[in-house]
Structures are given as C-alpha cells and as structure tokens.
C-alpha cells in the first residue's frame, strides 16, 4: 500500500519561536503507519508557470507539491509580502488539484506580486509569458539553464514586487548570475522569455470590469521598456487593434484579480501575432502619466455608474 505523504513547509531561518524543523522532529514519532512526513523550505521551491502546464516542485527532490496528500505551510505570516504571496500561490495551485493544505486562509489572500498574478492567470488559461521563480538564485539559475527554450534566448528578469519598469532587465542566460536575484527576500525576481516584439505594448485601462481606454505605448529606443514613466510615447487606439481572445483575457484578468479598476499591459508577439498579458497594475497611473483628462472622465463615469447600479439592486 502506498504511503500517504505529508509535507511540512517553512523557512530555513525563522525568528518565530516554533520552526518547521522543530515541528518535524516533534511530530515524526506520532505519525501512524501508512503515512510519511517530509520537511522542506520555501527556498527549495521552483515555480514554472505556463497555461495548462504549471508545476510547483522541490528543487532538492524533484517532487511536485501536488504529489503530497497534505501540505502544511508555516512561517508565511509576515510584513514581507513575498512569503504571503508564495503561500497564496501554493494555495491556488493545490486547491485546483484537490490537495488539502493548512491553513485554509492562505487561499483567501490577495495577489501582491507578479508571482501569484501569473500563476492565477495561467491556471485559468489566460495567455501569459512563461514565468519561472525561486527564492534561491542558485536553484533558479540551474533550472533555467536546463530549459533550452529559456537558456538559448533573451530573457526578461524583473522584480516581482516592482512597478513602472523598476528593476527590470533584458539579459542572456550567461548574464543572469550578475543580476541581483536571490539577494533578499523582499526583492523576489522572476524570469521570463523575452517576447519577440516591435518595441511597443498596450495598456488597457479597465474600470467596472470594462475596457475604457487602450493606450498604445512605444519605447524610447534606449531600453526594452515601453512605460511612459521610462520615456515611452503614448497614443490612444481602438479595441479593433486587439483580437477578441485578447479582449476576453483582459476582462477575465480584472475579474480573476477582483480589480474593478486596473491597468492591464498586453504585448503582441510579432512572430505569432498573439497577445500576452504581462501584468495587471493595482495602481495604474490614473492621475499621472498620459491622457489624464480622458482617464478622469472615464473614472467619473464609472463611479457614477456603480452608485446608480447599487441603487437599483
């Protein structure tokens, strides 16, 4: 008979009174026959996020978290959003695969970084770039090095908590180790393939779960970034420039994240003509940046519509 597997997941170093290793050693002798107990740290995890192909596994053993019958997550309650977001990501991953986890509240967090955002969207088959993440720089670089589709092309490496193009790098695999990945938990980095593009993207301004404006942004040419805050140029375009599937992805992204007002960035792959959702911004530069008057007009209309709708229900 196959043993039922229990995983205790925590931090390698914790200032909390009870550490995951303490629980592992205390609990071990009480686990009945037919059950096995394992322990691991968050920095052993690797997330490889792709629509319909996401996997979250231990770099040390290769075991997928979904291969366990129960995962007990410890030491994720913190002022540092990284751990909370990792716990939220794990909870989404396990719940979608019918694997119980402790504590249930991890599932009822909000997305606070690009880690959970990409995983949540990929789990619902929203077209997002392949995204690889680990708290361990060594594990991350080693894994990327084993993926020809990543190793042999240009990479985008960015701080999962940053916005407006901050800490966002275009590099090759050989340059990965020179970047500040894995240096501190409060600055987690994700690795993505660089999407073949024409130096532009589109910011969809979503309000009331509807697209109100589409802003086509073109980079300055001095870097790979298209953000207007990084010197890019902007123009308004109509929804006709987007495929229906992309419009659906934008609306579904705002709904999945429960972001009534958000700015969702999409980029066209010039080789396949498909659009990828890059991220959904919780603070989408409404009162700053480009086309402020247009954004304020749409926001005012949205606020009034929400009030009037509530009055009639």
PDB file of C-alpha atoms in Angstrom, residues 1-258:
ATOM      1  CA  UNK A   1       0.000   0.000   0.000  1.00  0.00           C
ATOM      2  CA  UNK A   2       1.335   3.417  -0.946  1.00  0.00           C
ATOM      3  CA  UNK A   3       2.048   5.714   1.948  1.00  0.00           C
ATOM      4  CA  UNK A   4       0.177   8.985   2.298  1.00  0.00           C
ATOM      5  CA  UNK A   5       2.659  11.856   2.109  1.00  0.00           C
ATOM      6  CA  UNK A   6       2.596  14.903   4.387  1.00  0.00           C
ATOM      7  CA  UNK A   7       4.844  17.887   3.693  1.00  0.00           C
ATOM      8  CA  UNK A   8       5.793  20.479   6.298  1.00  0.00           C
ATOM      9  CA  UNK A   9       6.853  23.644   4.505  1.00  0.00           C
ATOM     10  CA  UNK A  10       8.578  26.541   6.244  1.00  0.00           C
ATOM     11  CA  UNK A  11      11.572  28.843   6.346  1.00  0.00           C
ATOM     12  CA  UNK A  12      15.172  27.729   6.666  1.00  0.00           C
ATOM     13  CA  UNK A  13      15.808  30.535   9.133  1.00  0.00           C
ATOM     14  CA  UNK A  14      12.909  31.834  11.196  1.00  0.00           C
ATOM     15  CA  UNK A  15      12.719  34.242  14.109  1.00  0.00           C
ATOM     16  CA  UNK A  16       9.462  32.643  15.164  1.00  0.00           C
ATOM     17  CA  UNK A  17       9.513  30.573  18.337  1.00  0.00           C
ATOM     18  CA  UNK A  18       8.432  27.400  16.555  1.00  0.00           C
ATOM     19  CA  UNK A  19      10.358  26.488  13.436  1.00  0.00           C
ATOM     20  CA  UNK A  20       9.359  23.967  10.809  1.00  0.00           C
ATOM     21  CA  UNK A  21      12.233  21.663  11.799  1.00  0.00           C
ATOM     22  CA  UNK A  22      11.020  21.740  15.426  1.00  0.00           C
ATOM     23  CA  UNK A  23       7.581  20.600  14.320  1.00  0.00           C
ATOM     24  CA  UNK A  24       9.052  17.940  12.051  1.00  0.00           C
ATOM     25  CA  UNK A  25      11.107  16.356  14.845  1.00  0.00           C
ATOM     26  CA  UNK A  26       8.299  16.585  17.418  1.00  0.00           C
ATOM     27  CA  UNK A  27       5.627  15.204  15.105  1.00  0.00           C
ATOM     28  CA  UNK A  28       7.617  12.415  13.483  1.00  0.00           C
ATOM     29  CA  UNK A  29       7.102   9.749  16.153  1.00  0.00           C
ATOM     30  CA  UNK A  30       3.342  10.416  16.259  1.00  0.00           C
ATOM     31  CA  UNK A  31       2.651   9.881  12.574  1.00  0.00           C
ATOM     32  CA  UNK A  32       0.949   6.464  12.200  1.00  0.00           C
ATOM     33  CA  UNK A  33       1.929   3.659   9.858  1.00  0.00           C
ATOM     34  CA  UNK A  34       0.903   4.275   6.288  1.00  0.00           C
ATOM     35  CA  UNK A  35       1.911   7.937   6.432  1.00  0.00           C
ATOM     36  CA  UNK A  36       5.236   9.616   5.742  1.00  0.00           C
ATOM     37  CA  UNK A  37       6.397  13.016   6.923  1.00  0.00           C
ATOM     38  CA  UNK A  38       8.712  15.302   4.947  1.00  0.00           C
ATOM     39  CA  UNK A  39      10.082  18.779   5.603  1.00  0.00           C
ATOM     40  CA  UNK A  40      11.190  21.465   3.145  1.00  0.00           C
ATOM     41  CA  UNK A  41      11.934  25.166   2.980  1.00  0.00           C
ATOM     42  CA  UNK A  42      10.361  27.813   0.776  1.00  0.00           C
ATOM     43  CA  UNK A  43      13.706  28.486  -0.889  1.00  0.00           C
ATOM     44  CA  UNK A  44      13.695  24.911  -2.233  1.00  0.00           C
ATOM     45  CA  UNK A  45      10.613  25.635  -4.326  1.00  0.00           C
ATOM     46  CA  UNK A  46      10.654  26.273  -8.049  1.00  0.00           C
ATOM     47  CA  UNK A  47       7.608  27.684  -9.827  1.00  0.00           C
ATOM     48  CA  UNK A  48       7.402  27.058 -13.577  1.00  0.00           C
ATOM     49  CA  UNK A  49       4.250  28.875 -14.635  1.00  0.00           C
ATOM     50  CA  UNK A  50       2.640  28.237 -18.022  1.00  0.00           C
ATOM     51  CA  UNK A  51      -1.036  27.995 -19.064  1.00  0.00           C
ATOM     52  CA  UNK A  52      -2.135  24.347 -18.656  1.00  0.00           C
ATOM     53  CA  UNK A  53       1.453  23.305 -17.780  1.00  0.00           C
ATOM     54  CA  UNK A  54       2.243  24.957 -14.448  1.00  0.00           C
ATOM     55  CA  UNK A  55       4.256  22.989 -11.935  1.00  0.00           C
ATOM     56  CA  UNK A  56       5.487  23.824  -8.447  1.00  0.00           C
ATOM     57  CA  UNK A  57       8.113  21.446  -7.129  1.00  0.00           C
ATOM     58  CA  UNK A  58      11.042  20.967  -4.761  1.00  0.00           C
ATOM     59  CA  UNK A  59      14.380  21.608  -6.435  1.00  0.00           C
ATOM     60  CA  UNK A  60      16.081  19.252  -3.967  1.00  0.00           C
ATOM     61  CA  UNK A  61      13.983  16.152  -4.671  1.00  0.00           C
ATOM     62  CA  UNK A  62      12.035  16.970  -7.829  1.00  0.00           C
ATOM     63  CA  UNK A  63       8.765  16.208  -6.024  1.00  0.00           C
ATOM     64  CA  UNK A  64       5.786  18.208  -7.228  1.00  0.00           C
ATOM     65  CA  UNK A  65       3.733  19.710  -4.412  1.00  0.00           C
ATOM     66  CA  UNK A  66       0.670  18.034  -5.919  1.00  0.00           C
ATOM     67  CA  UNK A  67       2.300  14.635  -5.235  1.00  0.00           C
ATOM     68  CA  UNK A  68       1.748  15.156  -1.497  1.00  0.00           C
ATOM     69  CA  UNK A  69      -1.530  14.305   0.205  1.00  0.00           C
ATOM     70  CA  UNK A  70      -1.340  17.306   2.545  1.00  0.00           C
ATOM     71  CA  UNK A  71       0.871  20.398   2.681  1.00  0.00           C
ATOM     72  CA  UNK A  72       1.234  22.306   5.952  1.00  0.00           C
ATOM     73  CA  UNK A  73       2.608  25.802   5.302  1.00  0.00           C
ATOM     74  CA  UNK A  74       4.283  27.573   8.211  1.00  0.00           C
ATOM     75  CA  UNK A  75       6.014  30.934   8.705  1.00  0.00           C
ATOM     76  CA  UNK A  76       4.322  32.803   5.882  1.00  0.00           C
ATOM     77  CA  UNK A  77       2.587  35.344   8.118  1.00  0.00           C
ATOM     78  CA  UNK A  78       4.865  38.328   7.730  1.00  0.00           C
ATOM     79  CA  UNK A  79       5.142  42.004   6.929  1.00  0.00           C
ATOM     80  CA  UNK A  80       7.206  40.878   3.945  1.00  0.00           C
ATOM     81  CA  UNK A  81       4.672  40.366   1.122  1.00  0.00           C
ATOM     82  CA  UNK A  82       6.843  37.804  -0.669  1.00  0.00           C
ATOM     83  CA  UNK A  83       6.068  34.952   1.722  1.00  0.00           C
ATOM     84  CA  UNK A  84       2.358  35.724   1.791  1.00  0.00           C
ATOM     85  CA  UNK A  85       2.289  35.754  -1.981  1.00  0.00           C
ATOM     86  CA  UNK A  86       4.167  32.464  -2.206  1.00  0.00           C
ATOM     87  CA  UNK A  87       1.694  30.896   0.232  1.00  0.00           C
ATOM     88  CA  UNK A  88      -1.209  32.285  -1.800  1.00  0.00           C
ATOM     89  CA  UNK A  89       0.306  30.881  -4.997  1.00  0.00           C
ATOM     90  CA  UNK A  90       0.778  27.456  -3.418  1.00  0.00           C
ATOM     91  CA  UNK A  91      -2.790  27.504  -2.106  1.00  0.00           C
ATOM     92  CA  UNK A  92      -4.172  28.252  -5.584  1.00  0.00           C
ATOM     93  CA  UNK A  93      -2.030  25.514  -7.114  1.00  0.00           C
ATOM     94  CA  UNK A  94      -3.015  22.865  -4.561  1.00  0.00           C
ATOM     95  CA  UNK A  95      -6.702  23.769  -4.416  1.00  0.00           C
ATOM     96  CA  UNK A  96      -7.007  23.446  -8.187  1.00  0.00           C
ATOM     97  CA  UNK A  97      -5.539  19.939  -7.886  1.00  0.00           C
ATOM     98  CA  UNK A  98      -7.660  18.818  -4.952  1.00  0.00           C
ATOM     99  CA  UNK A  99      -4.776  18.679  -2.466  1.00  0.00           C
ATOM    100  CA  UNK A 100      -5.626  19.848   1.085  1.00  0.00           C
ATOM    101  CA  UNK A 101      -3.371  22.388   2.763  1.00  0.00           C
ATOM    102  CA  UNK A 102      -3.055  24.200   6.075  1.00  0.00           C
ATOM    103  CA  UNK A 103      -4.032  26.910   6.817  1.00  0.00           C
ATOM    104  CA  UNK A 104      -7.052  27.497   4.599  1.00  0.00           C
ATOM    105  CA  UNK A 105      -6.675  31.253   4.957  1.00  0.00           C
ATOM    106  CA  UNK A 106      -3.661  31.205   2.628  1.00  0.00           C
ATOM    107  CA  UNK A 107      -6.153  30.837  -0.225  1.00  0.00           C
ATOM    108  CA  UNK A 108      -8.052  33.969   0.785  1.00  0.00           C
ATOM    109  CA  UNK A 109      -5.160  36.373   0.368  1.00  0.00           C
ATOM    110  CA  UNK A 110      -4.921  38.915  -2.437  1.00  0.00           C
ATOM    111  CA  UNK A 111      -2.328  38.864  -5.168  1.00  0.00           C
ATOM    112  CA  UNK A 112       0.510  41.124  -4.079  1.00  0.00           C
ATOM    113  CA  UNK A 113       3.182  40.258  -6.643  1.00  0.00           C
ATOM    114  CA  UNK A 114       3.684  39.028 -10.183  1.00  0.00           C
ATOM    115  CA  UNK A 115       4.264  35.503  -8.812  1.00  0.00           C
ATOM    116  CA  UNK A 116       0.685  34.783  -7.759  1.00  0.00           C
ATOM    117  CA  UNK A 117      -0.666  37.002 -10.521  1.00  0.00           C
ATOM    118  CA  UNK A 118       0.979  34.961 -13.270  1.00  0.00           C
ATOM    119  CA  UNK A 119       0.083  31.662 -11.584  1.00  0.00           C
ATOM    120  CA  UNK A 120      -3.567  32.606 -11.070  1.00  0.00           C
ATOM    121  CA  UNK A 121      -3.952  33.745 -14.672  1.00  0.00           C
ATOM    122  CA  UNK A 122      -2.135  30.706 -16.078  1.00  0.00           C
ATOM    123  CA  UNK A 123      -4.362  28.402 -14.023  1.00  0.00           C
ATOM    124  CA  UNK A 124      -7.328  29.945 -15.858  1.00  0.00           C
ATOM    125  CA  UNK A 125      -5.633  29.658 -19.261  1.00  0.00           C
ATOM    126  CA  UNK A 126      -5.048  33.374 -19.666  1.00  0.00           C
ATOM    127  CA  UNK A 127      -2.188  33.801 -22.134  1.00  0.00           C
ATOM    128  CA  UNK A 128       0.768  34.908 -20.007  1.00  0.00           C
ATOM    129  CA  UNK A 129       4.512  34.554 -20.630  1.00  0.00           C
ATOM    130  CA  UNK A 130       6.202  31.501 -19.183  1.00  0.00           C
ATOM    131  CA  UNK A 131       7.358  32.581 -15.717  1.00  0.00           C
ATOM    132  CA  UNK A 132       9.995  30.876 -13.565  1.00  0.00           C
ATOM    133  CA  UNK A 133      10.590  31.774  -9.932  1.00  0.00           C
ATOM    134  CA  UNK A 134      12.558  30.612  -6.909  1.00  0.00           C
ATOM    135  CA  UNK A 135      13.753  32.347  -3.772  1.00  0.00           C
ATOM    136  CA  UNK A 136      17.075  30.582  -4.341  1.00  0.00           C
ATOM    137  CA  UNK A 137      19.223  32.221  -7.014  1.00  0.00           C
ATOM    138  CA  UNK A 138      21.225  29.012  -7.436  1.00  0.00           C
ATOM    139  CA  UNK A 139      18.112  26.873  -7.921  1.00  0.00           C
ATOM    140  CA  UNK A 140      16.596  29.426 -10.298  1.00  0.00           C
ATOM    141  CA  UNK A 141      19.695  29.747 -12.479  1.00  0.00           C
ATOM    142  CA  UNK A 142      20.264  25.985 -12.509  1.00  0.00           C
ATOM    143  CA  UNK A 143      16.679  25.299 -13.588  1.00  0.00           C
ATOM    144  CA  UNK A 144      16.639  27.983 -16.283  1.00  0.00           C
ATOM    145  CA  UNK A 145      19.908  26.519 -17.552  1.00  0.00           C
ATOM    146  CA  UNK A 146      18.168  23.170 -18.084  1.00  0.00           C
ATOM    147  CA  UNK A 147      15.397  24.736 -20.206  1.00  0.00           C
ATOM    148  CA  UNK A 148      16.635  25.256 -23.790  1.00  0.00           C
ATOM    149  CA  UNK A 149      13.646  27.474 -24.613  1.00  0.00           C
ATOM    150  CA  UNK A 150      14.839  29.856 -21.903  1.00  0.00           C
ATOM    151  CA  UNK A 151      18.598  29.368 -21.883  1.00  0.00           C
ATOM    152  CA  UNK A 152      19.093  29.877 -25.607  1.00  0.00           C
ATOM    153  CA  UNK A 153      17.151  33.130 -25.953  1.00  0.00           C
ATOM    154  CA  UNK A 154      16.877  36.603 -24.497  1.00  0.00           C
ATOM    155  CA  UNK A 155      15.383  36.786 -21.000  1.00  0.00           C
ATOM    156  CA  UNK A 156      13.347  39.325 -19.073  1.00  0.00           C
ATOM    157  CA  UNK A 157      14.254  39.377 -15.385  1.00  0.00           C
ATOM    158  CA  UNK A 158      12.170  41.582 -13.124  1.00  0.00           C
ATOM    159  CA  UNK A 159      11.395  42.284  -9.516  1.00  0.00           C
ATOM    160  CA  UNK A 160       8.034  40.638  -8.850  1.00  0.00           C
ATOM    161  CA  UNK A 161       7.060  43.456  -6.477  1.00  0.00           C
ATOM    162  CA  UNK A 162       8.244  46.426  -8.545  1.00  0.00           C
ATOM    163  CA  UNK A 163       6.223  48.665 -10.867  1.00  0.00           C
ATOM    164  CA  UNK A 164       6.727  51.276 -13.599  1.00  0.00           C
ATOM    165  CA  UNK A 165       9.635  49.375 -15.105  1.00  0.00           C
ATOM    166  CA  UNK A 166      11.817  49.430 -11.995  1.00  0.00           C
ATOM    167  CA  UNK A 167      14.353  46.587 -11.559  1.00  0.00           C
ATOM    168  CA  UNK A 168      13.501  45.172 -14.974  1.00  0.00           C
ATOM    169  CA  UNK A 169      16.353  43.703 -17.029  1.00  0.00           C
ATOM    170  CA  UNK A 170      16.860  42.315 -20.521  1.00  0.00           C
ATOM    171  CA  UNK A 171      19.687  39.778 -20.489  1.00  0.00           C
ATOM    172  CA  UNK A 172      21.091  36.474 -21.681  1.00  0.00           C
ATOM    173  CA  UNK A 173      21.375  33.350 -19.560  1.00  0.00           C
ATOM    174  CA  UNK A 174      25.095  33.958 -19.062  1.00  0.00           C
ATOM    175  CA  UNK A 175      24.307  37.366 -17.564  1.00  0.00           C
ATOM    176  CA  UNK A 176      21.789  36.021 -15.032  1.00  0.00           C
ATOM    177  CA  UNK A 177      24.287  35.486 -12.239  1.00  0.00           C
ATOM    178  CA  UNK A 178      25.394  39.131 -12.377  1.00  0.00           C
ATOM    179  CA  UNK A 179      21.883  40.407 -11.600  1.00  0.00           C
ATOM    180  CA  UNK A 180      20.650  40.999  -8.016  1.00  0.00           C
ATOM    181  CA  UNK A 181      18.428  37.901  -7.923  1.00  0.00           C
ATOM    182  CA  UNK A 182      18.142  35.941  -4.687  1.00  0.00           C
ATOM    183  CA  UNK A 183      19.909  38.566  -2.589  1.00  0.00           C
ATOM    184  CA  UNK A 184      16.970  39.484  -0.382  1.00  0.00           C
ATOM    185  CA  UNK A 185      13.526  38.041   0.163  1.00  0.00           C
ATOM    186  CA  UNK A 186      11.893  41.460  -0.096  1.00  0.00           C
ATOM    187  CA  UNK A 187      13.003  41.692  -3.749  1.00  0.00           C
ATOM    188  CA  UNK A 188      11.974  38.440  -5.457  1.00  0.00           C
ATOM    189  CA  UNK A 189      12.857  38.147  -9.148  1.00  0.00           C
ATOM    190  CA  UNK A 190      11.022  36.233 -11.858  1.00  0.00           C
ATOM    191  CA  UNK A 191      12.500  35.080 -15.171  1.00  0.00           C
ATOM    192  CA  UNK A 192      10.541  35.123 -18.431  1.00  0.00           C
ATOM    193  CA  UNK A 193      11.434  34.658 -22.092  1.00  0.00           C
ATOM    194  CA  UNK A 194      11.647  37.924 -23.991  1.00  0.00           C
ATOM    195  CA  UNK A 195       8.591  38.053 -26.257  1.00  0.00           C
ATOM    196  CA  UNK A 196       9.524  38.993 -29.842  1.00  0.00           C
ATOM    197  CA  UNK A 197       8.024  42.475 -30.187  1.00  0.00           C
ATOM    198  CA  UNK A 198       8.118  45.735 -32.114  1.00  0.00           C
ATOM    199  CA  UNK A 199       9.134  47.856 -29.134  1.00  0.00           C
ATOM    200  CA  UNK A 200       5.596  48.614 -28.023  1.00  0.00           C
ATOM    201  CA  UNK A 201       2.781  47.337 -25.831  1.00  0.00           C
ATOM    202  CA  UNK A 202      -0.793  48.300 -24.967  1.00  0.00           C
ATOM    203  CA  UNK A 203      -2.091  49.452 -21.597  1.00  0.00           C
ATOM    204  CA  UNK A 204      -5.776  48.576 -21.207  1.00  0.00           C
ATOM    205  CA  UNK A 205      -7.424  50.898 -18.695  1.00  0.00           C
ATOM    206  CA  UNK A 206     -10.166  48.778 -17.129  1.00  0.00           C
ATOM    207  CA  UNK A 207     -12.918  50.295 -14.985  1.00  0.00           C
ATOM    208  CA  UNK A 208     -16.006  48.480 -13.774  1.00  0.00           C
ATOM    209  CA  UNK A 209     -14.605  45.330 -15.419  1.00  0.00           C
ATOM    210  CA  UNK A 210     -14.841  47.007 -18.833  1.00  0.00           C
ATOM    211  CA  UNK A 211     -12.128  48.337 -21.120  1.00  0.00           C
ATOM    212  CA  UNK A 212     -12.449  52.121 -21.106  1.00  0.00           C
ATOM    213  CA  UNK A 213      -9.241  53.143 -22.878  1.00  0.00           C
ATOM    214  CA  UNK A 214      -6.451  51.465 -24.803  1.00  0.00           C
ATOM    215  CA  UNK A 215      -3.116  53.253 -24.731  1.00  0.00           C
ATOM    216  CA  UNK A 216      -0.504  52.121 -27.235  1.00  0.00           C
ATOM    217  CA  UNK A 217       2.931  52.743 -25.745  1.00  0.00           C
ATOM    218  CA  UNK A 218       6.160  52.807 -27.721  1.00  0.00           C
ATOM    219  CA  UNK A 219       9.554  52.687 -26.038  1.00  0.00           C
ATOM    220  CA  UNK A 220      12.126  55.428 -26.373  1.00  0.00           C
ATOM    221  CA  UNK A 221      14.534  53.021 -28.043  1.00  0.00           C
ATOM    222  CA  UNK A 222      17.061  53.440 -25.256  1.00  0.00           C
ATOM    223  CA  UNK A 223      15.904  50.268 -23.461  1.00  0.00           C
ATOM    224  CA  UNK A 224      13.459  47.376 -23.775  1.00  0.00           C
ATOM    225  CA  UNK A 225      10.877  49.190 -21.603  1.00  0.00           C
ATOM    226  CA  UNK A 226       7.731  50.801 -23.016  1.00  0.00           C
ATOM    227  CA  UNK A 227       6.492  52.521 -19.852  1.00  0.00           C
ATOM    228  CA  UNK A 228       5.763  56.221 -20.323  1.00  0.00           C
ATOM    229  CA  UNK A 229       7.424  56.675 -16.925  1.00  0.00           C
ATOM    230  CA  UNK A 230      10.574  55.318 -18.591  1.00  0.00           C
ATOM    231  CA  UNK A 231      10.432  57.716 -21.547  1.00  0.00           C
ATOM    232  CA  UNK A 232       7.972  55.892 -23.802  1.00  0.00           C
ATOM    233  CA  UNK A 233       5.443  57.626 -26.088  1.00  0.00           C
ATOM    234  CA  UNK A 234       1.692  57.018 -25.962  1.00  0.00           C
ATOM    235  CA  UNK A 235      -1.352  57.222 -28.229  1.00  0.00           C
ATOM    236  CA  UNK A 236      -4.972  56.150 -27.872  1.00  0.00           C
ATOM    237  CA  UNK A 237      -6.144  53.262 -30.055  1.00  0.00           C
ATOM    238  CA  UNK A 238      -9.459  51.476 -30.565  1.00  0.00           C
ATOM    239  CA  UNK A 239     -10.388  47.955 -29.488  1.00  0.00           C
ATOM    240  CA  UNK A 240     -10.218  46.929 -33.146  1.00  0.00           C
ATOM    241  CA  UNK A 241      -6.443  46.539 -32.819  1.00  0.00           C
ATOM    242  CA  UNK A 242      -6.953  43.604 -30.424  1.00  0.00           C
ATOM    243  CA  UNK A 243      -8.197  40.101 -31.063  1.00  0.00           C
ATOM    244  CA  UNK A 244     -11.392  39.064 -29.282  1.00  0.00           C
ATOM    245  CA  UNK A 245      -9.440  36.451 -27.330  1.00  0.00           C
ATOM    246  CA  UNK A 246      -7.140  39.202 -26.027  1.00  0.00           C
ATOM    247  CA  UNK A 247     -10.083  41.396 -25.023  1.00  0.00           C
ATOM    248  CA  UNK A 248     -11.530  38.391 -23.177  1.00  0.00           C
ATOM    249  CA  UNK A 249      -8.175  37.797 -21.465  1.00  0.00           C
ATOM    250  CA  UNK A 250      -8.065  41.427 -20.313  1.00  0.00           C
ATOM    251  CA  UNK A 251     -11.583  41.384 -18.867  1.00  0.00           C
ATOM    252  CA  UNK A 252     -11.110  37.965 -17.270  1.00  0.00           C
ATOM    253  CA  UNK A 253      -7.821  39.107 -15.737  1.00  0.00           C
ATOM    254  CA  UNK A 254      -9.526  42.019 -13.984  1.00  0.00           C
ATOM    255  CA  UNK A 255     -12.298  39.723 -12.729  1.00  0.00           C
ATOM    256  CA  UNK A 256      -9.961  36.974 -11.502  1.00  0.00           C
ATOM    257  CA  UNK A 257      -7.961  39.536  -9.535  1.00  0.00           C
ATOM    258  CA  UNK A 258     -11.132  41.312  -8.347  1.00  0.00           C
TER     259      UNK A 258
END
